[in-house]
PDB file of C-alpha atoms in Angstrom:
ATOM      1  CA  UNK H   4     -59.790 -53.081  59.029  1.00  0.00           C
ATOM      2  CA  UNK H   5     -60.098 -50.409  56.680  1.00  0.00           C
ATOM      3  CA  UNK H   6     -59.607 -50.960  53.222  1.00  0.00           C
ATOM      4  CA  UNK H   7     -56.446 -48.484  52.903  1.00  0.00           C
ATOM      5  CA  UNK H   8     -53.163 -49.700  52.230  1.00  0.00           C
ATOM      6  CA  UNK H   9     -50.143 -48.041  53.190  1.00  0.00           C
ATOM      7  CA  UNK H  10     -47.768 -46.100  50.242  1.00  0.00           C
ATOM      8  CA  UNK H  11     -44.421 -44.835  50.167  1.00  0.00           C
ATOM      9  CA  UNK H  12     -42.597 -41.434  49.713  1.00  0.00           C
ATOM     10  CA  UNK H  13     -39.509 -42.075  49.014  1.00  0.00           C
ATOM     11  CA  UNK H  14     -38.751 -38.414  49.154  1.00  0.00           C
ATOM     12  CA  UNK H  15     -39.627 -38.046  52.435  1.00  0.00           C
ATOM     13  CA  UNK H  16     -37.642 -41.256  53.680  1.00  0.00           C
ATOM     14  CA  UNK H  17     -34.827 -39.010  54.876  1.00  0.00           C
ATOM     15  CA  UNK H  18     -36.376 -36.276  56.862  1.00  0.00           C
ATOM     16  CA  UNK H  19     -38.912 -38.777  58.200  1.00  0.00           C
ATOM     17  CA  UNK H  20     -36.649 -41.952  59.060  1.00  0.00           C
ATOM     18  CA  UNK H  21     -33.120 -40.973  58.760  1.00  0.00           C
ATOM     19  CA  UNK H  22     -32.719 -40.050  62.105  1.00  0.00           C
ATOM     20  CA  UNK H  23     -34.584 -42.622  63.699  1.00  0.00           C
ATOM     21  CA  UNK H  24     -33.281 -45.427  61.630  1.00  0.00           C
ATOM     22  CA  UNK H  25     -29.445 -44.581  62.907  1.00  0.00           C
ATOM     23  CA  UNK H  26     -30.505 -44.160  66.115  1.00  0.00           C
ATOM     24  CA  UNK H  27     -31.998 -47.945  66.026  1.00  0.00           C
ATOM     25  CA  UNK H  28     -28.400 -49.004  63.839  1.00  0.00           C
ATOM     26  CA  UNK H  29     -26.011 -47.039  66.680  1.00  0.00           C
ATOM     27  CA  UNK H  30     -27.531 -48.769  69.787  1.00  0.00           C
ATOM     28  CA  UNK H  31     -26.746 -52.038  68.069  1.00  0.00           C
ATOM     29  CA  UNK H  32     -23.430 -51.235  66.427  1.00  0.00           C
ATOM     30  CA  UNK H  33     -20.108 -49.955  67.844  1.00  0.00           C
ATOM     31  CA  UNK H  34     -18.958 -47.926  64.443  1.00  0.00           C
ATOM     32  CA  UNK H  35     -20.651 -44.838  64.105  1.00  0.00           C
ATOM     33  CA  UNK H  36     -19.866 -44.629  59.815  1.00  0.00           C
ATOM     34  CA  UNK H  37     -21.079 -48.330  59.680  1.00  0.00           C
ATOM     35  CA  UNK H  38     -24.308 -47.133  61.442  1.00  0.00           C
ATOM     36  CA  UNK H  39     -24.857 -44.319  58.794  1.00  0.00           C
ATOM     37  CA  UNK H  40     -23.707 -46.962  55.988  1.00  0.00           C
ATOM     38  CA  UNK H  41     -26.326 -49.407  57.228  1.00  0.00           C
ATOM     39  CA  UNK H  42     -29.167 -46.898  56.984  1.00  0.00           C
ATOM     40  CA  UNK H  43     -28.487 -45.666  53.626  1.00  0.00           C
ATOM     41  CA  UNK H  44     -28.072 -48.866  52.225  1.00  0.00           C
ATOM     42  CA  UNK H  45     -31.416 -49.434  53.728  1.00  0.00           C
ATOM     43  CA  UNK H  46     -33.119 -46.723  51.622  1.00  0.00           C
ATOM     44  CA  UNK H  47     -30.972 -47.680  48.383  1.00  0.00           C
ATOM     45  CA  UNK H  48     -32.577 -51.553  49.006  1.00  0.00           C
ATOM     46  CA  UNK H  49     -35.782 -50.356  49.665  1.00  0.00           C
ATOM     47  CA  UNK H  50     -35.876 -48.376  46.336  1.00  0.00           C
ATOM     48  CA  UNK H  51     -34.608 -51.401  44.961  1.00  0.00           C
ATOM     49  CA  UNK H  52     -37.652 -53.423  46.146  1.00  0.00           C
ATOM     50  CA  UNK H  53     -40.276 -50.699  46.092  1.00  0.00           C
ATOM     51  CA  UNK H  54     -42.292 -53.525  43.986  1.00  0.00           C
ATOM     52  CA  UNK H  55     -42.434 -56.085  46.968  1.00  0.00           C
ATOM     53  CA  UNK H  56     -43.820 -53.557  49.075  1.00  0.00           C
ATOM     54  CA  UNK H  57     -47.927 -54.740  49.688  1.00  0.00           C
ATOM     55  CA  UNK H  58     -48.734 -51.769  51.644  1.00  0.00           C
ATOM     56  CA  UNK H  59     -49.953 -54.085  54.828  1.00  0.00           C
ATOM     57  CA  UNK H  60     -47.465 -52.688  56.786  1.00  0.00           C
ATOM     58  CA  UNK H  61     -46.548 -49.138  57.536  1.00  0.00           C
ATOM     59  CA  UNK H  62     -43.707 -47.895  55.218  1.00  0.00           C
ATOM     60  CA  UNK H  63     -41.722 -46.758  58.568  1.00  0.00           C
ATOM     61  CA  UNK H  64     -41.906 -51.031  59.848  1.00  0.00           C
ATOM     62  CA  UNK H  65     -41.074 -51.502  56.534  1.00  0.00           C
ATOM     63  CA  UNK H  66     -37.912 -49.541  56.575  1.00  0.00           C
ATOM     64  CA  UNK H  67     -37.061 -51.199  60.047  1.00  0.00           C
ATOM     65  CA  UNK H  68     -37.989 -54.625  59.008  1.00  0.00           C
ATOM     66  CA  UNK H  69     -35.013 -54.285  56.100  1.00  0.00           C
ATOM     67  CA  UNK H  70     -32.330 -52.239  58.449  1.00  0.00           C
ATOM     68  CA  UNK H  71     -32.764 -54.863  60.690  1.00  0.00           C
ATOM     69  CA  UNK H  72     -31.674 -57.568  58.229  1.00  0.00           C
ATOM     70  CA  UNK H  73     -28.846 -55.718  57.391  1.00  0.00           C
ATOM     71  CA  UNK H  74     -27.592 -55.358  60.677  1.00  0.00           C
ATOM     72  CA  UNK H  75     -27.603 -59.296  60.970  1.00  0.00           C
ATOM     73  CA  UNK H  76     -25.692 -59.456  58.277  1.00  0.00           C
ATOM     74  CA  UNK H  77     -23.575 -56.897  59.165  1.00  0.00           C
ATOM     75  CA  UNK H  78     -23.148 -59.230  62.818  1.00  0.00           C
ATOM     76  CA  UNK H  79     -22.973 -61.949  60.803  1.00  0.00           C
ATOM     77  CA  UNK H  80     -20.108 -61.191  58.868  1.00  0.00           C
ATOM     78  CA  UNK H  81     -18.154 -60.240  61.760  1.00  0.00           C
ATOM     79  CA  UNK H  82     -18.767 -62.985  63.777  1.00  0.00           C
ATOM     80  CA  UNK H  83     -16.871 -66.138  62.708  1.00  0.00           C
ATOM     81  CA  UNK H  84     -13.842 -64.185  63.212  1.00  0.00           C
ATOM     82  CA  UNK H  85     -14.654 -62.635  66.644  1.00  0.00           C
ATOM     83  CA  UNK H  86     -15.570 -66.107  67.843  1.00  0.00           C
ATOM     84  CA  UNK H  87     -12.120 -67.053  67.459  1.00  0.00           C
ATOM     85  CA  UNK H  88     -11.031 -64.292  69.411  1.00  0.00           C
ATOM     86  CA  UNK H  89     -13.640 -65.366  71.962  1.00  0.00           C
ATOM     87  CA  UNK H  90     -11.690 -68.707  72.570  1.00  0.00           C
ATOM     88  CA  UNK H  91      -8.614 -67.298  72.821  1.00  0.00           C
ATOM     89  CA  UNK H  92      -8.943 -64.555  75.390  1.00  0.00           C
ATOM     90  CA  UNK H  93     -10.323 -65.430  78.934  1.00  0.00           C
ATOM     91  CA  UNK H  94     -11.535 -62.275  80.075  1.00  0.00           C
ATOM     92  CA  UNK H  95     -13.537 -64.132  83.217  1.00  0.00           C
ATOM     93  CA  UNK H  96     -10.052 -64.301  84.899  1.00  0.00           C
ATOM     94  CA  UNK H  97     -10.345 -60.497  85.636  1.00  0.00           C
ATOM     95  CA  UNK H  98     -13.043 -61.043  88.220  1.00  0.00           C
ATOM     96  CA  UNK H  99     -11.877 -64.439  89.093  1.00  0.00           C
ATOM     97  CA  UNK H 100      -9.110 -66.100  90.895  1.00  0.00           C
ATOM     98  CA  UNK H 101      -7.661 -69.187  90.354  1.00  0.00           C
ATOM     99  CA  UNK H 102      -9.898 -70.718  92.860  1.00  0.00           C
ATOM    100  CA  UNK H 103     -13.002 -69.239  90.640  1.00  0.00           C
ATOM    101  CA  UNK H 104     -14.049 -67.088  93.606  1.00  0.00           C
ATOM    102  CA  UNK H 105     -14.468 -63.341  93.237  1.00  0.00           C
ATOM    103  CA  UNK H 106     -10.604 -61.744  93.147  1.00  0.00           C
ATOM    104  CA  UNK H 107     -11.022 -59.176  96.539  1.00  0.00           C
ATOM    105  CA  UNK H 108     -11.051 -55.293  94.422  1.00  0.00           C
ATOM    106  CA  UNK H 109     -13.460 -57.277  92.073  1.00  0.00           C
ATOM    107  CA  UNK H 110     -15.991 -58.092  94.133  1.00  0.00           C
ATOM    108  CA  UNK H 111     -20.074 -56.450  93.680  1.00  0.00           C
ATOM    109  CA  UNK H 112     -20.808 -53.767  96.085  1.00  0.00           C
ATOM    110  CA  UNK H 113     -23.861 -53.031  97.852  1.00  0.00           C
ATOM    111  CA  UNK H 114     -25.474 -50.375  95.320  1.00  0.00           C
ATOM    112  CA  UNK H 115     -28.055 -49.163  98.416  1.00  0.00           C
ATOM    113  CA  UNK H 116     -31.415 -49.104  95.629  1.00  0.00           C
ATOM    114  CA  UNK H 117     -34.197 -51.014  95.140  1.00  0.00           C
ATOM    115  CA  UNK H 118     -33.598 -53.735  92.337  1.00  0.00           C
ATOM    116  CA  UNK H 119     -36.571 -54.656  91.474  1.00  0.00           C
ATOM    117  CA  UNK H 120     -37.454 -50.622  90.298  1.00  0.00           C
ATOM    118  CA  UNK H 121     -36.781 -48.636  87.211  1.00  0.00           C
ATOM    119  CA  UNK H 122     -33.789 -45.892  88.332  1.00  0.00           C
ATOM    120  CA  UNK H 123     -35.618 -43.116  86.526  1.00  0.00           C
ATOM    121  CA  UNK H 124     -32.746 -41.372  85.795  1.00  0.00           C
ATOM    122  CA  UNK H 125     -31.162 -40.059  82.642  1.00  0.00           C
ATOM    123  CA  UNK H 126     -27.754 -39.676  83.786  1.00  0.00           C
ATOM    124  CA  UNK H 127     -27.710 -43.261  84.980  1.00  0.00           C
ATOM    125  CA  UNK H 128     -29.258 -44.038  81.240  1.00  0.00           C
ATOM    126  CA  UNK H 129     -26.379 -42.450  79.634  1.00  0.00           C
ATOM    127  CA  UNK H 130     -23.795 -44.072  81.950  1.00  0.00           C
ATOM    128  CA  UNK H 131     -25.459 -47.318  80.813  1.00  0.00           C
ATOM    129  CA  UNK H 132     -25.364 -46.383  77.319  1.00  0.00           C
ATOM    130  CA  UNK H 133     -21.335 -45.747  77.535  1.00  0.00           C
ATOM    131  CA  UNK H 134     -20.945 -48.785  79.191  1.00  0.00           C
ATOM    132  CA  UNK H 135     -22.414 -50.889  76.908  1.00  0.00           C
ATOM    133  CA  UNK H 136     -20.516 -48.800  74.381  1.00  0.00           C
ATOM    134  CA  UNK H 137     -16.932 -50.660  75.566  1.00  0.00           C
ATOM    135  CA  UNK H 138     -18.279 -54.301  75.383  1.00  0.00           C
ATOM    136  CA  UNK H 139     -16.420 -55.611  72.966  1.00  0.00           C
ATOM    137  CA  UNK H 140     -18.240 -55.877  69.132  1.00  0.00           C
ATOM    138  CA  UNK H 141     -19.133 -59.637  69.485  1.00  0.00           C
ATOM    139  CA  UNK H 142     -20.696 -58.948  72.933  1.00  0.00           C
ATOM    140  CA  UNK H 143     -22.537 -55.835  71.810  1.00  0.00           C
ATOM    141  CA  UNK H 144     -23.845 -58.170  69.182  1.00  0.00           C
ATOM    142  CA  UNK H 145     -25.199 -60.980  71.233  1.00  0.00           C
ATOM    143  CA  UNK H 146     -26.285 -58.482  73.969  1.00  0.00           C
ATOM    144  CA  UNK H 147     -28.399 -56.128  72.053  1.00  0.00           C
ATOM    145  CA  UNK H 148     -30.015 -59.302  70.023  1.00  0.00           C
ATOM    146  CA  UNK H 149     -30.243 -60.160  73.404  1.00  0.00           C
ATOM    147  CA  UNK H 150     -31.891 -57.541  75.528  1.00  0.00           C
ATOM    148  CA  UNK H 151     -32.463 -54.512  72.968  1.00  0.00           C
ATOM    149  CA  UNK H 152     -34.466 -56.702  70.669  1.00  0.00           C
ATOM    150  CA  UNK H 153     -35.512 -59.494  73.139  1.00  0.00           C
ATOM    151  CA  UNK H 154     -34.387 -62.677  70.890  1.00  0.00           C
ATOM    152  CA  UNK H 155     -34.372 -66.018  72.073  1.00  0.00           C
ATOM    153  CA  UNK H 156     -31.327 -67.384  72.449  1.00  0.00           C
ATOM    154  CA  UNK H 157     -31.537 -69.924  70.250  1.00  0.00           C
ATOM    155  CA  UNK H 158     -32.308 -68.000  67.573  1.00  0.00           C
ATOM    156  CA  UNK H 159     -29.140 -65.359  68.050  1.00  0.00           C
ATOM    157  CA  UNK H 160     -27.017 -68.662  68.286  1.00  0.00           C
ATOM    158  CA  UNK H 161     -28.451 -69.998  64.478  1.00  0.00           C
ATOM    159  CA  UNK H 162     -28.671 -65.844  62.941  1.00  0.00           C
ATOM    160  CA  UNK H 163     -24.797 -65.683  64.209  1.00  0.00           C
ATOM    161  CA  UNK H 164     -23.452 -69.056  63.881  1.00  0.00           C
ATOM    162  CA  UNK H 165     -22.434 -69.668  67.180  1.00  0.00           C
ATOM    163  CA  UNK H 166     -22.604 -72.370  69.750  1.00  0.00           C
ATOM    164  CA  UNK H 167     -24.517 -72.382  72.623  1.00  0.00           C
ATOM    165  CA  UNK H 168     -21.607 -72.278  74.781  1.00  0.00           C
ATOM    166  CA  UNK H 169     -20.201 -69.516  73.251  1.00  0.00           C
ATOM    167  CA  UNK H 170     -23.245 -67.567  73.754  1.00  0.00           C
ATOM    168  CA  UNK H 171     -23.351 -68.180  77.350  1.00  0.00           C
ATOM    169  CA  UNK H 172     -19.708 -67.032  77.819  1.00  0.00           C
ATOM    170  CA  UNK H 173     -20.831 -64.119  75.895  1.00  0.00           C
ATOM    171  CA  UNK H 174     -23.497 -63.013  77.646  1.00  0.00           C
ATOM    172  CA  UNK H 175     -21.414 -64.017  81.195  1.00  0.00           C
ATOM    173  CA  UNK H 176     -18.526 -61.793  79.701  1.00  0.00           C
ATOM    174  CA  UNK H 177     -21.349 -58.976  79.008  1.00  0.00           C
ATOM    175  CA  UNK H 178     -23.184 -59.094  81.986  1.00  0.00           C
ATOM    176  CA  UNK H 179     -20.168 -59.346  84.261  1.00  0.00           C
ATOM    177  CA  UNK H 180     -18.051 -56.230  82.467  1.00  0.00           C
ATOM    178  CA  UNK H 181     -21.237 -54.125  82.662  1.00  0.00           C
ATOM    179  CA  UNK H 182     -21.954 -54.778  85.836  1.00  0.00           C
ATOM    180  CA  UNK H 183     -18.515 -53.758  86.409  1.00  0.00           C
ATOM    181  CA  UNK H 184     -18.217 -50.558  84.827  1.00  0.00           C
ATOM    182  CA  UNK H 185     -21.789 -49.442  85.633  1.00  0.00           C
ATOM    183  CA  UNK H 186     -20.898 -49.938  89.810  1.00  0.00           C
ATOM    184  CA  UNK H 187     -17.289 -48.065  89.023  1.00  0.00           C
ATOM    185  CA  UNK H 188     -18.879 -45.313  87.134  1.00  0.00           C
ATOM    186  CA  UNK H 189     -22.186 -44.905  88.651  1.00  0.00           C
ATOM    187  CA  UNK H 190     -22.433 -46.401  92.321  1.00  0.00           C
ATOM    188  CA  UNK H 191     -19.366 -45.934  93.930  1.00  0.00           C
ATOM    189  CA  UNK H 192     -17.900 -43.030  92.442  1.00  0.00           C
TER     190      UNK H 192
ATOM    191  CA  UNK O   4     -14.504 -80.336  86.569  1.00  0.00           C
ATOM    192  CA  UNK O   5     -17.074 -82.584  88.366  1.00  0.00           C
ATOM    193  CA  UNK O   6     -20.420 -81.993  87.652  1.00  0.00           C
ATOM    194  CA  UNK O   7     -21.747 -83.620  90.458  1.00  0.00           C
ATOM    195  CA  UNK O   8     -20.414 -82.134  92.886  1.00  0.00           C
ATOM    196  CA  UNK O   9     -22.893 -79.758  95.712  1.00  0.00           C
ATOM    197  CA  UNK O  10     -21.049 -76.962  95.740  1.00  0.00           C
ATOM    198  CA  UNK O  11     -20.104 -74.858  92.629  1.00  0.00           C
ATOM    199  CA  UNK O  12     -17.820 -71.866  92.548  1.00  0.00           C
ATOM    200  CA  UNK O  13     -18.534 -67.888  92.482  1.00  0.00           C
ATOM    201  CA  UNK O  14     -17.786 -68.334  88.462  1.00  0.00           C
ATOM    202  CA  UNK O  15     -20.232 -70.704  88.023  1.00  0.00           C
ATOM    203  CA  UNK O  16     -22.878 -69.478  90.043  1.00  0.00           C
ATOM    204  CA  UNK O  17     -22.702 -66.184  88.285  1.00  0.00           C
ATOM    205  CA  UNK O  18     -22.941 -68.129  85.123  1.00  0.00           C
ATOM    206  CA  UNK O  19     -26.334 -69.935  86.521  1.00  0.00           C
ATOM    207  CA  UNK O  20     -27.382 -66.952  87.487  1.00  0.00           C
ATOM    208  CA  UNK O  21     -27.386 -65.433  84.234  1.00  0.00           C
ATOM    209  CA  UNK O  22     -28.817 -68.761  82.880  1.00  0.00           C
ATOM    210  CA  UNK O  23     -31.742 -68.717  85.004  1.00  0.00           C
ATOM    211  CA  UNK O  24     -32.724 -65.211  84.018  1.00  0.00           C
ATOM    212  CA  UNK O  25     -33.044 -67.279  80.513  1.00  0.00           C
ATOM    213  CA  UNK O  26     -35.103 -70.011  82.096  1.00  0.00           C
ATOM    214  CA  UNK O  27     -32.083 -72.036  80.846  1.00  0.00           C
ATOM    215  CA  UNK O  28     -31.124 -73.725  83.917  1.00  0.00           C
ATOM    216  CA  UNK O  29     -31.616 -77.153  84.685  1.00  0.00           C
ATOM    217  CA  UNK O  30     -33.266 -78.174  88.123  1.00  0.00           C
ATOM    218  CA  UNK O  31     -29.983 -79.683  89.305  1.00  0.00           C
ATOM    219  CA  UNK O  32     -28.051 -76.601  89.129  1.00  0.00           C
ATOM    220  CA  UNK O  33     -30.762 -74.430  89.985  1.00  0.00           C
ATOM    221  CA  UNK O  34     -30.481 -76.238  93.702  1.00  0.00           C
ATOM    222  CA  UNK O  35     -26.604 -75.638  93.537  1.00  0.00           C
ATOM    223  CA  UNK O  36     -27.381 -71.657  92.783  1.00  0.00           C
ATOM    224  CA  UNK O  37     -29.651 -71.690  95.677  1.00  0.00           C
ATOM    225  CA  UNK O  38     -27.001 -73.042  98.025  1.00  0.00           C
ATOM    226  CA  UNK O  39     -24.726 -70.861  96.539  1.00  0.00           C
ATOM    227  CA  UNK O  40     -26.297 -67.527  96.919  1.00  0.00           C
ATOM    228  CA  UNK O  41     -27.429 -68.869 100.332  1.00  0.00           C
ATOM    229  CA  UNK O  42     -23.729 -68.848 101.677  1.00  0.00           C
ATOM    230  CA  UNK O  43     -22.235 -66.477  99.184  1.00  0.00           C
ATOM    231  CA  UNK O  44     -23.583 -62.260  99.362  1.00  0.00           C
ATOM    232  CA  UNK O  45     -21.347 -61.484  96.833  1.00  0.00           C
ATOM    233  CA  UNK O  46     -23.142 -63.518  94.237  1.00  0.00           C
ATOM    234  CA  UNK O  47     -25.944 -62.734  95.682  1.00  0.00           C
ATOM    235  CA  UNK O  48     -25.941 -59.234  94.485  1.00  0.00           C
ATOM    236  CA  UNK O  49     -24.372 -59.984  91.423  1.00  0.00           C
ATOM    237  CA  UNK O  50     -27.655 -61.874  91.030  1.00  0.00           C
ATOM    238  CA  UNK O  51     -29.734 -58.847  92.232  1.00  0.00           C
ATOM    239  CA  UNK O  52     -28.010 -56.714  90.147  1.00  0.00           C
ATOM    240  CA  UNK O  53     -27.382 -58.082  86.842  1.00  0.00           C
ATOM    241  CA  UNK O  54     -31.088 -58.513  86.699  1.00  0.00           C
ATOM    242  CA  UNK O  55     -31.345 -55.196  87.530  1.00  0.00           C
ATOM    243  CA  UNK O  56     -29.474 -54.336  84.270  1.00  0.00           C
ATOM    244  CA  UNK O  57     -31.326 -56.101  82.234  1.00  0.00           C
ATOM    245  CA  UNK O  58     -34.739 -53.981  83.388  1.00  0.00           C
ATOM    246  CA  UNK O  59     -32.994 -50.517  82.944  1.00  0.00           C
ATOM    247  CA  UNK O  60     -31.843 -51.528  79.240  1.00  0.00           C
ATOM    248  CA  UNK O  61     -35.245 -51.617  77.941  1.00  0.00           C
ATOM    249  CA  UNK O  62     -35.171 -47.566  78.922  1.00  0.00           C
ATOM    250  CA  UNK O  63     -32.558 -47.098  76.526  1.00  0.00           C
ATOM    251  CA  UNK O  64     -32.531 -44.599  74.125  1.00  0.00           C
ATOM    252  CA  UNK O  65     -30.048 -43.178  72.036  1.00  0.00           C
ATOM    253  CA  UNK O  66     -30.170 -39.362  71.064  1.00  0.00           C
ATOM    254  CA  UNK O  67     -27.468 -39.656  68.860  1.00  0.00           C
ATOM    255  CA  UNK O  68     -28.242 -38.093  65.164  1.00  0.00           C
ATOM    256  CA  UNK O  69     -26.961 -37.778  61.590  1.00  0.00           C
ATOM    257  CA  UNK O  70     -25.857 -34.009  60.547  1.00  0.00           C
ATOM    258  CA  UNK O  71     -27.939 -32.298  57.868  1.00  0.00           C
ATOM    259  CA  UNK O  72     -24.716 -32.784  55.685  1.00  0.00           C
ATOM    260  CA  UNK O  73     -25.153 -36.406  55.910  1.00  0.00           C
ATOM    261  CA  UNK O  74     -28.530 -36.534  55.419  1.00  0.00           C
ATOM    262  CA  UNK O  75     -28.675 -34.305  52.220  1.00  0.00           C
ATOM    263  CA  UNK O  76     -26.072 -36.778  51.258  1.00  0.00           C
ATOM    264  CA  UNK O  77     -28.322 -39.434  51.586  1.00  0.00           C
ATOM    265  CA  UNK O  78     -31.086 -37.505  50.368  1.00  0.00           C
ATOM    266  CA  UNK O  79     -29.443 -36.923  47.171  1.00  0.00           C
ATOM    267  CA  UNK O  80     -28.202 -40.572  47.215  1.00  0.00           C
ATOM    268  CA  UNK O  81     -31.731 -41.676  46.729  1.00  0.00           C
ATOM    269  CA  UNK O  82     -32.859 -39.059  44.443  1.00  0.00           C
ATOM    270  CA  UNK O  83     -30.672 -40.283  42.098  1.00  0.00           C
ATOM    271  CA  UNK O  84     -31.229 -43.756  42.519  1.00  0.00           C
ATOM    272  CA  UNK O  85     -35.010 -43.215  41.779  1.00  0.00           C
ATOM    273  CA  UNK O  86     -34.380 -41.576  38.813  1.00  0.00           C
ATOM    274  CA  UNK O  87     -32.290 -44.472  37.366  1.00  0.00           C
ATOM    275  CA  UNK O  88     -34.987 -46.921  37.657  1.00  0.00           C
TER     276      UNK O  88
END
C-alpha cells in the first residue's frame, strides 16, 4: 500500500457526489424531497466531521458510509409506527382464500423465460423499478436492506426494531405484491 | 394451526419458500415445501419466480437525478457552512 492518504474537496462534493448519492437515497426511499434532504444533510454532517476523516478510505465511501446511516435512521424513525400498521392490515388475504390456497385471478402464470438467467432488458428494469416503487414504505425498507444492500436478516430486524415475524410477513407481503405487479405489468400484458 | 401436520397450505408454502431463499428454513418444513411444490405448480412457480426477482434486483439502477437548481442549492448550502467553521 502506498503511503497516500485520501483528502477531501468539499467544493467538489456536489458536482462529484450529488447525483450519485440521491440516486443511492431514491432506490431506498419512497419520498423523492426526503431523498434530496438525506443527501444534503449528508454533506452538512460530513463538514461537520471533516476532523474524523483518516483518509483510509476514499472520500466518495466516506460520503456513502454516512448517507447510509442516515437512511437507517430515517427507516428507523418510521418504523415503530408502520409496524403497527403491519398488524393491523392483512394484505396476504388478496392472494389467498379462506382455505389459504391461491384465490383463482390470483394465481402465478407461466412467464415462458428461463429463471435461472438475467432478463437483460431495460424496460423490464424499469418495470421492476416502478413496482418496487408501490410497496408500501415499511416493505421498501426491509426489502431494499434486504436485497439492494444484501443485509442479513437479523441484522435489519435489530437496525429497525422489529421482530422476526414481522420481517418474514414483510418480506412475504413484498415478494408476493411484486411478483404480482411485475407478471400484470410485464408478462401478461 | 397444527404444526405437525404433512401438508401445509399455498400461504405457507410461499412463506417457506421465501424462507429457504434465506437458508432460514428448518429441515422439517423444508420436507413439507418439497411435498408441496411436488403436488402444487402454482407454488411452484411462485418459487421459480420470486427467486427470479431477487437476481434481476441486483441490476437495478436508478437514473433518477437532482436539477442544477437543487444542486446549486446545495452547493451554496455547504459553502456557507464551511465558512462558519
Amino acid at each position: 500500500m502506498s503511503g497516500e492518504k485520501n483528502i477531501l474537496n468539499a467544493k467538489l462534493w456536489v458536482k462529484n457526489y450529488a447525483d450519485q448519492l440521491f440516486r443511492f437515497a431514491s432506490m431506498r426511499i419512497n419520498d423523492k424531497e426526503a431523498a434530496k434532504d438525506l443527501v444534503q444533510e449528508t454533506f452538512l454532517a460530513a463538514l461537520r466531521n471533516v476532523d474524523t476523516f483518516n483518509g483510509e478510505i476514499s472520500e466518495k465511501n466516506w460520503l456513502y458510509t454516512i448517507l447510509k446511516n442516515k437512511i437507517i435512521d430515517h427507516y428507523r424513525k418510521k418504523s415503530s409506527s408502520l409496524i403497527s400498521q403491519l398488524e393491523t392490515s392483512n394484505n396476504e388475504s388478496e392472494y389467498f382464500d379462506e382455505e389459504n390456497h391461491w384465490i383463482k385471478n390470483r394465481v402465478p402464470r407461466e412467464w415462458q423465460i428461463d429463471y435461472n438467467a438475467t432478463l437483460d432488458s431495460k424496460e423490464f428494469l424499469e418495470i421492476l423499478q416502478q413496482c418496487m416503487k408501490r410497496l408500501s414504505e415499511l416493505l421498501k425498507m426491509v426489502f431494499s436492506m434486504k436485497y439492494l444492500d444484501e443485509r442479513e436478516s437479523d441484522e435489519i430486524c435489530k437496525e429497525l426494531k422489529i421482530t422476526s415475524s414481522n420481517y418474514w410477513v414483510i418480506l412475504h407481503r413484498s415478494k408476493l405484491q411484486l411478483r404480482g405487479c411485475i407478471e400484470k405489468e410485464w408478462f401478461i400484458k | 394451526m397444527n404444526s405437525s401436520k404433512l401438508f401445509i397450505t399455498c400461504r405457507e408454502a410461499t412463506l417457506f419458500s421465501i424462507k429457504r431463499e434465506e437458508k432460514s428454513l428448518p429441515f422439517s418444513e423444508r420436507i413439507k415445501l418439497f411435498l408441496h411444490l411436488l403436488i402444487c405448480e402454482f407454488c411452484r412457480l411462485f418459487d421459480r419466480q420470486h427467486k427470479f426477482l431477487s437476481l434481476q434486483i441486483k441490476n437495478l439502477h436508478s437514473h433518477e437525478t437532482l436539477t442544477d437548481l437543487e444542486k446549486d442549492h446545495m452547493h451554496h448550502l455547504i459553502e456557507s457552512a464551511a465558512n462558519q467553521n
